PDB file of C-alpha atoms in Angstrom:
ATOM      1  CA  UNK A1356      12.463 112.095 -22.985  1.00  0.00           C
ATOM      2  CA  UNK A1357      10.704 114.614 -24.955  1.00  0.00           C
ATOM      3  CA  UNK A1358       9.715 112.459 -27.707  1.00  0.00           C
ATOM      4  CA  UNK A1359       8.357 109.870 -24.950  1.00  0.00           C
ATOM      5  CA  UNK A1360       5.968 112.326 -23.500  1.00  0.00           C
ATOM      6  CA  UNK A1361       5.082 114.065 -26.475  1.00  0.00           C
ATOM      7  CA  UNK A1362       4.058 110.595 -27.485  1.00  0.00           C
ATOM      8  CA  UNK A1363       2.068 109.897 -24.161  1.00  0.00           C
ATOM      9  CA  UNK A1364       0.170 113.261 -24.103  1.00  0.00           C
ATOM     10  CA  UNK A1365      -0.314 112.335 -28.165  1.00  0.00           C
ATOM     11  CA  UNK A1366      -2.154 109.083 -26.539  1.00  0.00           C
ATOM     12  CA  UNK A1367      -3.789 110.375 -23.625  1.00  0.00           C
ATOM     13  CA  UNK A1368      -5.392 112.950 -26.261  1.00  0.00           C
ATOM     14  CA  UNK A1369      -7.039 110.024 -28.849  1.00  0.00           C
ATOM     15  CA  UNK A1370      -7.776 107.981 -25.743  1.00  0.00           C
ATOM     16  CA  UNK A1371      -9.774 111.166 -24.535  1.00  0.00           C
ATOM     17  CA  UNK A1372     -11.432 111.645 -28.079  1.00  0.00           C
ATOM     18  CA  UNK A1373     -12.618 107.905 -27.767  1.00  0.00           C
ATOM     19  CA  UNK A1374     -13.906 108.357 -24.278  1.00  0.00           C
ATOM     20  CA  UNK A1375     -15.766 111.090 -25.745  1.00  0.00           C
ATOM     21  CA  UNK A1376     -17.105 110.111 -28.869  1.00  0.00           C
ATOM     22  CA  UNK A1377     -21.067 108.780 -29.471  1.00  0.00           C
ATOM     23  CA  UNK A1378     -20.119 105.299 -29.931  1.00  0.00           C
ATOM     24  CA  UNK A1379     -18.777 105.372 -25.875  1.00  0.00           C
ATOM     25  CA  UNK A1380     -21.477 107.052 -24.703  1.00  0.00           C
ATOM     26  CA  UNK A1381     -23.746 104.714 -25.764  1.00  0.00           C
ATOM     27  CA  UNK A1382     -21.802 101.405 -24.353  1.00  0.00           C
ATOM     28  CA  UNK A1383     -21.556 103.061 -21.149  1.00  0.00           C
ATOM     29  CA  UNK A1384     -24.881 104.465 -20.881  1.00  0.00           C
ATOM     30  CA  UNK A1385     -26.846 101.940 -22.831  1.00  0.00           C
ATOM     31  CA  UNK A1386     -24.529  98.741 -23.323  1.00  0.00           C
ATOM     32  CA  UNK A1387     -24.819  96.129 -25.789  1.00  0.00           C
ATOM     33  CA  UNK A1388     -27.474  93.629 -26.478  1.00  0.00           C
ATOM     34  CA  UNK A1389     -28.440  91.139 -28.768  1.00  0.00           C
ATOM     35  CA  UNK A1390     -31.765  89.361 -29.086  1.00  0.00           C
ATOM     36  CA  UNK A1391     -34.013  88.089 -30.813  1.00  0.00           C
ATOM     37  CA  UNK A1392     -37.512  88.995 -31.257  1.00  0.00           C
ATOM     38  CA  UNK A1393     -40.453  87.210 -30.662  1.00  0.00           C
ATOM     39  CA  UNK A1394     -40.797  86.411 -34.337  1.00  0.00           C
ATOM     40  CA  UNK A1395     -37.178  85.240 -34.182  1.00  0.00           C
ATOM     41  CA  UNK A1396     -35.293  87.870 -36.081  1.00  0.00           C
ATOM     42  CA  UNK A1397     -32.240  89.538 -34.372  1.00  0.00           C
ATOM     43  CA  UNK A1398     -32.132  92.711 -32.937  1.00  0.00           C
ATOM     44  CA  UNK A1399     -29.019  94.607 -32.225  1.00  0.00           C
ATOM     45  CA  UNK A1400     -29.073  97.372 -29.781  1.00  0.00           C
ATOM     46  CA  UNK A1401     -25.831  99.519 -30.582  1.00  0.00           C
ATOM     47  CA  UNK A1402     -24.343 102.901 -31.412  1.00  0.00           C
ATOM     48  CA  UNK A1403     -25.185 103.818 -34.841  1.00  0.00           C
ATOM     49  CA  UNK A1404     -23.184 103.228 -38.280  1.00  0.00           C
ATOM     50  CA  UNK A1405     -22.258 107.176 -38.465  1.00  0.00           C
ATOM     51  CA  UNK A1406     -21.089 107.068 -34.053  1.00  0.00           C
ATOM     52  CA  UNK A1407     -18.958 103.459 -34.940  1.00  0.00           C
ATOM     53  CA  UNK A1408     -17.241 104.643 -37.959  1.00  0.00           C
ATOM     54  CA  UNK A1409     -16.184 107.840 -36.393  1.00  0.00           C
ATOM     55  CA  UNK A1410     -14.634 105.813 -33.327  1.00  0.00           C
ATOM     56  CA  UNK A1411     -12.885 103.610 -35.557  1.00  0.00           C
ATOM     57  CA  UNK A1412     -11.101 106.180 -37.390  1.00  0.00           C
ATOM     58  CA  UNK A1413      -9.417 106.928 -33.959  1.00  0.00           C
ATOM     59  CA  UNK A1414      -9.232 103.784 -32.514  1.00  0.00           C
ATOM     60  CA  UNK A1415      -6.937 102.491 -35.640  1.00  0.00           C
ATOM     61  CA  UNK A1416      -4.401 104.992 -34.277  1.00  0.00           C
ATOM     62  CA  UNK A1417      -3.671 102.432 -31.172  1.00  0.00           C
ATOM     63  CA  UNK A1418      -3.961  99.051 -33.471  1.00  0.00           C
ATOM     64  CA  UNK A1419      -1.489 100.054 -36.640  1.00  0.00           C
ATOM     65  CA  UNK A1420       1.820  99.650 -35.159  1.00  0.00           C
ATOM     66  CA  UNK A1421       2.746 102.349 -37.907  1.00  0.00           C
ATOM     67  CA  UNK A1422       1.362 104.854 -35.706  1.00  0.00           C
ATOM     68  CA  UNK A1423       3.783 106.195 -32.668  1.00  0.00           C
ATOM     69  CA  UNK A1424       0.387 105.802 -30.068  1.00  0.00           C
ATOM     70  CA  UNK A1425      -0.047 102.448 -31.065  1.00  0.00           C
ATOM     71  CA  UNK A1426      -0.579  99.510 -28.712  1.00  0.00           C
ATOM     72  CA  UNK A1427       2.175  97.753 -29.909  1.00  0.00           C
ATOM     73  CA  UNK A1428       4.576 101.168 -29.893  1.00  0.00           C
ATOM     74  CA  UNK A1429       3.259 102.467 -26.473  1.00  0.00           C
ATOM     75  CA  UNK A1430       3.383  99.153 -24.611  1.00  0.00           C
ATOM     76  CA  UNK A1431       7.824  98.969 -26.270  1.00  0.00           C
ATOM     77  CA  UNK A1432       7.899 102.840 -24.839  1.00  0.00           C
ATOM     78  CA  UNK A1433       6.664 101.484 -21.093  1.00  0.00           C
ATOM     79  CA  UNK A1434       9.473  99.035 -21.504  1.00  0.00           C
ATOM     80  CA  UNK A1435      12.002 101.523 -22.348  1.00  0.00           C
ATOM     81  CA  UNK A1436      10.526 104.141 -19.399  1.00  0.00           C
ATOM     82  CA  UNK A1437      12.108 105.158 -16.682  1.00  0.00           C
ATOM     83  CA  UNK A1438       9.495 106.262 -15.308  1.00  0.00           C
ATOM     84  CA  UNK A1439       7.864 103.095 -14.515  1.00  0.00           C
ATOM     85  CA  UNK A1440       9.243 100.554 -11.714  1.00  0.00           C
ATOM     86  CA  UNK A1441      10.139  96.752 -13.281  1.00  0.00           C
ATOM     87  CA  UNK A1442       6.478  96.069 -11.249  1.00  0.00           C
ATOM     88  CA  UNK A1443       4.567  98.018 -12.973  1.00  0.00           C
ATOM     89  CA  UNK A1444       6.068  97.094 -16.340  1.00  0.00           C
ATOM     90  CA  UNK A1445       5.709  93.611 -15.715  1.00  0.00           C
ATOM     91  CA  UNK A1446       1.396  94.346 -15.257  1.00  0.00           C
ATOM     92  CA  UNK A1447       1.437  96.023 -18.498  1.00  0.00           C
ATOM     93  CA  UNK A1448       3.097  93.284 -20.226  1.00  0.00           C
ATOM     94  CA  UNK A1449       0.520  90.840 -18.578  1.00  0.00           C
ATOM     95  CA  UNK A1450      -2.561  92.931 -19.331  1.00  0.00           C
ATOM     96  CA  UNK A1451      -1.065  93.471 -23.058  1.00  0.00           C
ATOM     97  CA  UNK A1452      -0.580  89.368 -23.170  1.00  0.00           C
ATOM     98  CA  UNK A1453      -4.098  88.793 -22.067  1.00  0.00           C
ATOM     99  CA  UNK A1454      -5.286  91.417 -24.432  1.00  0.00           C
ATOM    100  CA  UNK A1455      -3.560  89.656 -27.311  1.00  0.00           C
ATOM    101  CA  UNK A1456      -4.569  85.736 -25.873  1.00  0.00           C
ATOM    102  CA  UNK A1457      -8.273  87.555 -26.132  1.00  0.00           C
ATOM    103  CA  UNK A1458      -7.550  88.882 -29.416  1.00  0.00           C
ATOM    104  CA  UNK A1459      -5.991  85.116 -30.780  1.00  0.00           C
ATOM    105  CA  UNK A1460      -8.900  83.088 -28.891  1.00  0.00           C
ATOM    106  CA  UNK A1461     -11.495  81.884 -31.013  1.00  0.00           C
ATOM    107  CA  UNK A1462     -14.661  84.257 -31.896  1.00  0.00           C
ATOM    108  CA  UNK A1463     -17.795  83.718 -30.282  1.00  0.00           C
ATOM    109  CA  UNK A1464     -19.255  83.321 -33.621  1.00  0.00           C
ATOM    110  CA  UNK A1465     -18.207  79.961 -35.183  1.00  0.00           C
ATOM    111  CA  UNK A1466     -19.979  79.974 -38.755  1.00  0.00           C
ATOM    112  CA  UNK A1467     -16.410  79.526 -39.945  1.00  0.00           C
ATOM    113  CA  UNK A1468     -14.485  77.318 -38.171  1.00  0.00           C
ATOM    114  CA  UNK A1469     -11.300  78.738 -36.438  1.00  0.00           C
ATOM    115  CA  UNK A1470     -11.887  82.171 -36.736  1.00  0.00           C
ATOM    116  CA  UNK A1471     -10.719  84.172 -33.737  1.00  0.00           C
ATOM    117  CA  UNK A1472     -11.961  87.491 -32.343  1.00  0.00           C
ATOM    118  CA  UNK A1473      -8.940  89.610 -34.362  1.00  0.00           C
ATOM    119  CA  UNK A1474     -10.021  87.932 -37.674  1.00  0.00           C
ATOM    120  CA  UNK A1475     -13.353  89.554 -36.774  1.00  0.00           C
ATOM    121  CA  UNK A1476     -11.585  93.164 -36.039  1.00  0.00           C
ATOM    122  CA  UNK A1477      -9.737  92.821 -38.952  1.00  0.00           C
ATOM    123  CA  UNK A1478     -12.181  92.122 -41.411  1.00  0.00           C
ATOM    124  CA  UNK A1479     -14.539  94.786 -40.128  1.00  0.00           C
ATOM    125  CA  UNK A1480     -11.600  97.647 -40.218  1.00  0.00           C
ATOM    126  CA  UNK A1481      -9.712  96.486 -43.113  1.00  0.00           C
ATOM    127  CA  UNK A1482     -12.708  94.841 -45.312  1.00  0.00           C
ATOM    128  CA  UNK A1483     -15.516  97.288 -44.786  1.00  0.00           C
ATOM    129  CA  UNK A1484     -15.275 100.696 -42.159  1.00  0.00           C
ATOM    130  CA  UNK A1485     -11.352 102.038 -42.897  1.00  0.00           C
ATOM    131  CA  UNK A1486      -9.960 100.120 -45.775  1.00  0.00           C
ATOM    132  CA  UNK A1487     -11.264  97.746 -48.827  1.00  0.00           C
ATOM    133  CA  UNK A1488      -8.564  95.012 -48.448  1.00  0.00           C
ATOM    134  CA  UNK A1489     -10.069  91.963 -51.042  1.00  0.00           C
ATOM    135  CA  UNK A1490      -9.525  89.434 -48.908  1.00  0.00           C
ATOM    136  CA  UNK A1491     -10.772  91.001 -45.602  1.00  0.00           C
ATOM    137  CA  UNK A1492     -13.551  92.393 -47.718  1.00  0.00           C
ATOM    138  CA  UNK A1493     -14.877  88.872 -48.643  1.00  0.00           C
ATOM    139  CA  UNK A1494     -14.826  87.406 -45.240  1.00  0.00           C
ATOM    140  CA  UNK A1495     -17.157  90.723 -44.271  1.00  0.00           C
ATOM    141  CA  UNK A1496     -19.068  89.878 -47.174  1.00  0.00           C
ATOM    142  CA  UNK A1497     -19.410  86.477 -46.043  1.00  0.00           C
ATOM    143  CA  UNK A1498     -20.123  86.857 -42.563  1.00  0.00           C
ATOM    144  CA  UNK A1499     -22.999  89.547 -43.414  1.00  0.00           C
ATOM    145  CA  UNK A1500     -24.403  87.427 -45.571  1.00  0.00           C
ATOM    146  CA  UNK A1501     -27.056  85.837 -43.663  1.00  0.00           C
ATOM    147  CA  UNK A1502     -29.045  88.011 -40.702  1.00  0.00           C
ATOM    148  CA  UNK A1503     -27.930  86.286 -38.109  1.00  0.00           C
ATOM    149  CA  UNK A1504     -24.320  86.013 -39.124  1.00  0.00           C
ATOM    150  CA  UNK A1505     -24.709  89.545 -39.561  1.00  0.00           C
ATOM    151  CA  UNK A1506     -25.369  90.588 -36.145  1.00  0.00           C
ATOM    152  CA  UNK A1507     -23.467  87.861 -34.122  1.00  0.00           C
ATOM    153  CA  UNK A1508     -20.391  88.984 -36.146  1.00  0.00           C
ATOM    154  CA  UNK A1509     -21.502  92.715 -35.456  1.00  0.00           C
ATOM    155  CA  UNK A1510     -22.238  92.298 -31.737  1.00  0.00           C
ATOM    156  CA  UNK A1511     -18.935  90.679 -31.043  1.00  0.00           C
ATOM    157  CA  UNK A1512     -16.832  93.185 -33.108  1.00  0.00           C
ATOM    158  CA  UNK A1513     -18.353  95.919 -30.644  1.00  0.00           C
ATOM    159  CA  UNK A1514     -17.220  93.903 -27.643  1.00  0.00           C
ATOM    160  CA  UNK A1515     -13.820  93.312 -29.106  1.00  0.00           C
ATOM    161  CA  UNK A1516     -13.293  96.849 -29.659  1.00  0.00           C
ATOM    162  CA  UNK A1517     -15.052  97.464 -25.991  1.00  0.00           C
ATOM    163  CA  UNK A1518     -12.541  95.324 -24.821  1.00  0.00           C
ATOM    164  CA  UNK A1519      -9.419  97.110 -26.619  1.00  0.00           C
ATOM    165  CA  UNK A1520     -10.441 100.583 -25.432  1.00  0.00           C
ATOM    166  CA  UNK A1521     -10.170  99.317 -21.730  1.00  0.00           C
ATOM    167  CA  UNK A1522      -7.151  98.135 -22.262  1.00  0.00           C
ATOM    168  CA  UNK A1523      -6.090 101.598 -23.519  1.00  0.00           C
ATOM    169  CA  UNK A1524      -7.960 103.507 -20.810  1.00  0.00           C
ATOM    170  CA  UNK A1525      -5.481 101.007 -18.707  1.00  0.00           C
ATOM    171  CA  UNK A1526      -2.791 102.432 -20.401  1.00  0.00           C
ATOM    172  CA  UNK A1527      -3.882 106.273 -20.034  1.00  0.00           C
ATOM    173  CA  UNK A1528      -4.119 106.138 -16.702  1.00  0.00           C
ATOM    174  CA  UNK A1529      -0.735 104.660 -16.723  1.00  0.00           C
ATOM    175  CA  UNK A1530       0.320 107.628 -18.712  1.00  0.00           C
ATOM    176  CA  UNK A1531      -1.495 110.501 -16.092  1.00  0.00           C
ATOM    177  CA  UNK A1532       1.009 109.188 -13.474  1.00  0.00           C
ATOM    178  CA  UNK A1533       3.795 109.831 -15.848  1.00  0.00           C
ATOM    179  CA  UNK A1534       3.188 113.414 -16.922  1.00  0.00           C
ATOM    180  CA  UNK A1535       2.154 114.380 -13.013  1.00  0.00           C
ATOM    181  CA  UNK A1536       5.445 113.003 -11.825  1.00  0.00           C
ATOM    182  CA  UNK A1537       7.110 114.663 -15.064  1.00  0.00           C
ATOM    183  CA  UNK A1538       5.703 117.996 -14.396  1.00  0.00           C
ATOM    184  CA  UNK A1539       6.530 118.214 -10.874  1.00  0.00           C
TER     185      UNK A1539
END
């Protein structure tokens, strides 16, 4: 029981750091866009490089399972709660299924054939902002290497990771009922 909590607050915490950070201010204050300019070169209208790396050095806390607050971790501790009714644990399995059907869809951006959106989050983390992985590294090197690869990959990677942080603001207000009831 102690552990579980310890874990949630643990969560609630990064979650709050995310909500927090540059990088979410600007997608809920200023969104995302892609265009293209009346010369035809692609413009990208997103957080900076400095804002983005920052959040992803938290966010990987929720997508390596060897992390106690991750996704993966979290969504085994629901199942395991008794805190939670069968309900409510059923939902959270759902929303964590669709989240994963999003994640094993295939990516917007089709310059390689079959590539689905958590290719796209994995080469960005693991080729290029967190880790140097060879393999990830090339297909980041590949899909940055023409302009408009560049930012079609780069605009969907933000909504991917937009889409992932809901999912774990889901989660943390999941978590806010658990601690009131547990303080009480």
């Amino acid at each position: 029981m102690k552990n579980e909590i310890e874990t949630i607050e643990l969560f609630n915490e990064k979650a709050d750091r995310l909500v927090h950070s540059r990088f979410w201010q600007h997608i809920t204050t200023k969104g995302l866009r892609l265009r293209l300019s009346s010369h035809g070169k692609p413009n990208l209208a997103a957080p900076d490089n400095d804002a983005t790396q920052a959040f992803i050095l938290t966010l990987r806390m929720f997508i390596q399972n060897n992390e106690p607050i991750s996704l993966h971790n979290v969504c085994r501790l629901f199942e395991a709660s008794s805190h939670l009714d069968d309900q409510k644990k059923k939902e959270l399995r759902e929303a964590r299924d669709r989240l994963n059907q999003y994640l094993d869809s295939p990516a917007m951006c089709q310059f390689k054939k079959g590539r689905t959106r958590r290719a796209i989050l994995d080469f960005f983390i693991y080729g290029d902002l967190a880790h140097t992985n060879a393999r990830k590294r090339r297909d980041f090197k590949e899909a940055h290497s023409q302009p408009w690869r560049k930012y079609c990959y780069s605009y969907e990677f933000l909504e991917i990771i937009t889409t992932i942080v809901r999912f774990i603001l889901c989660c943390k207000k999941e978590h806010e009922k658990i601690l009131t009831k547990h303080s009480t």
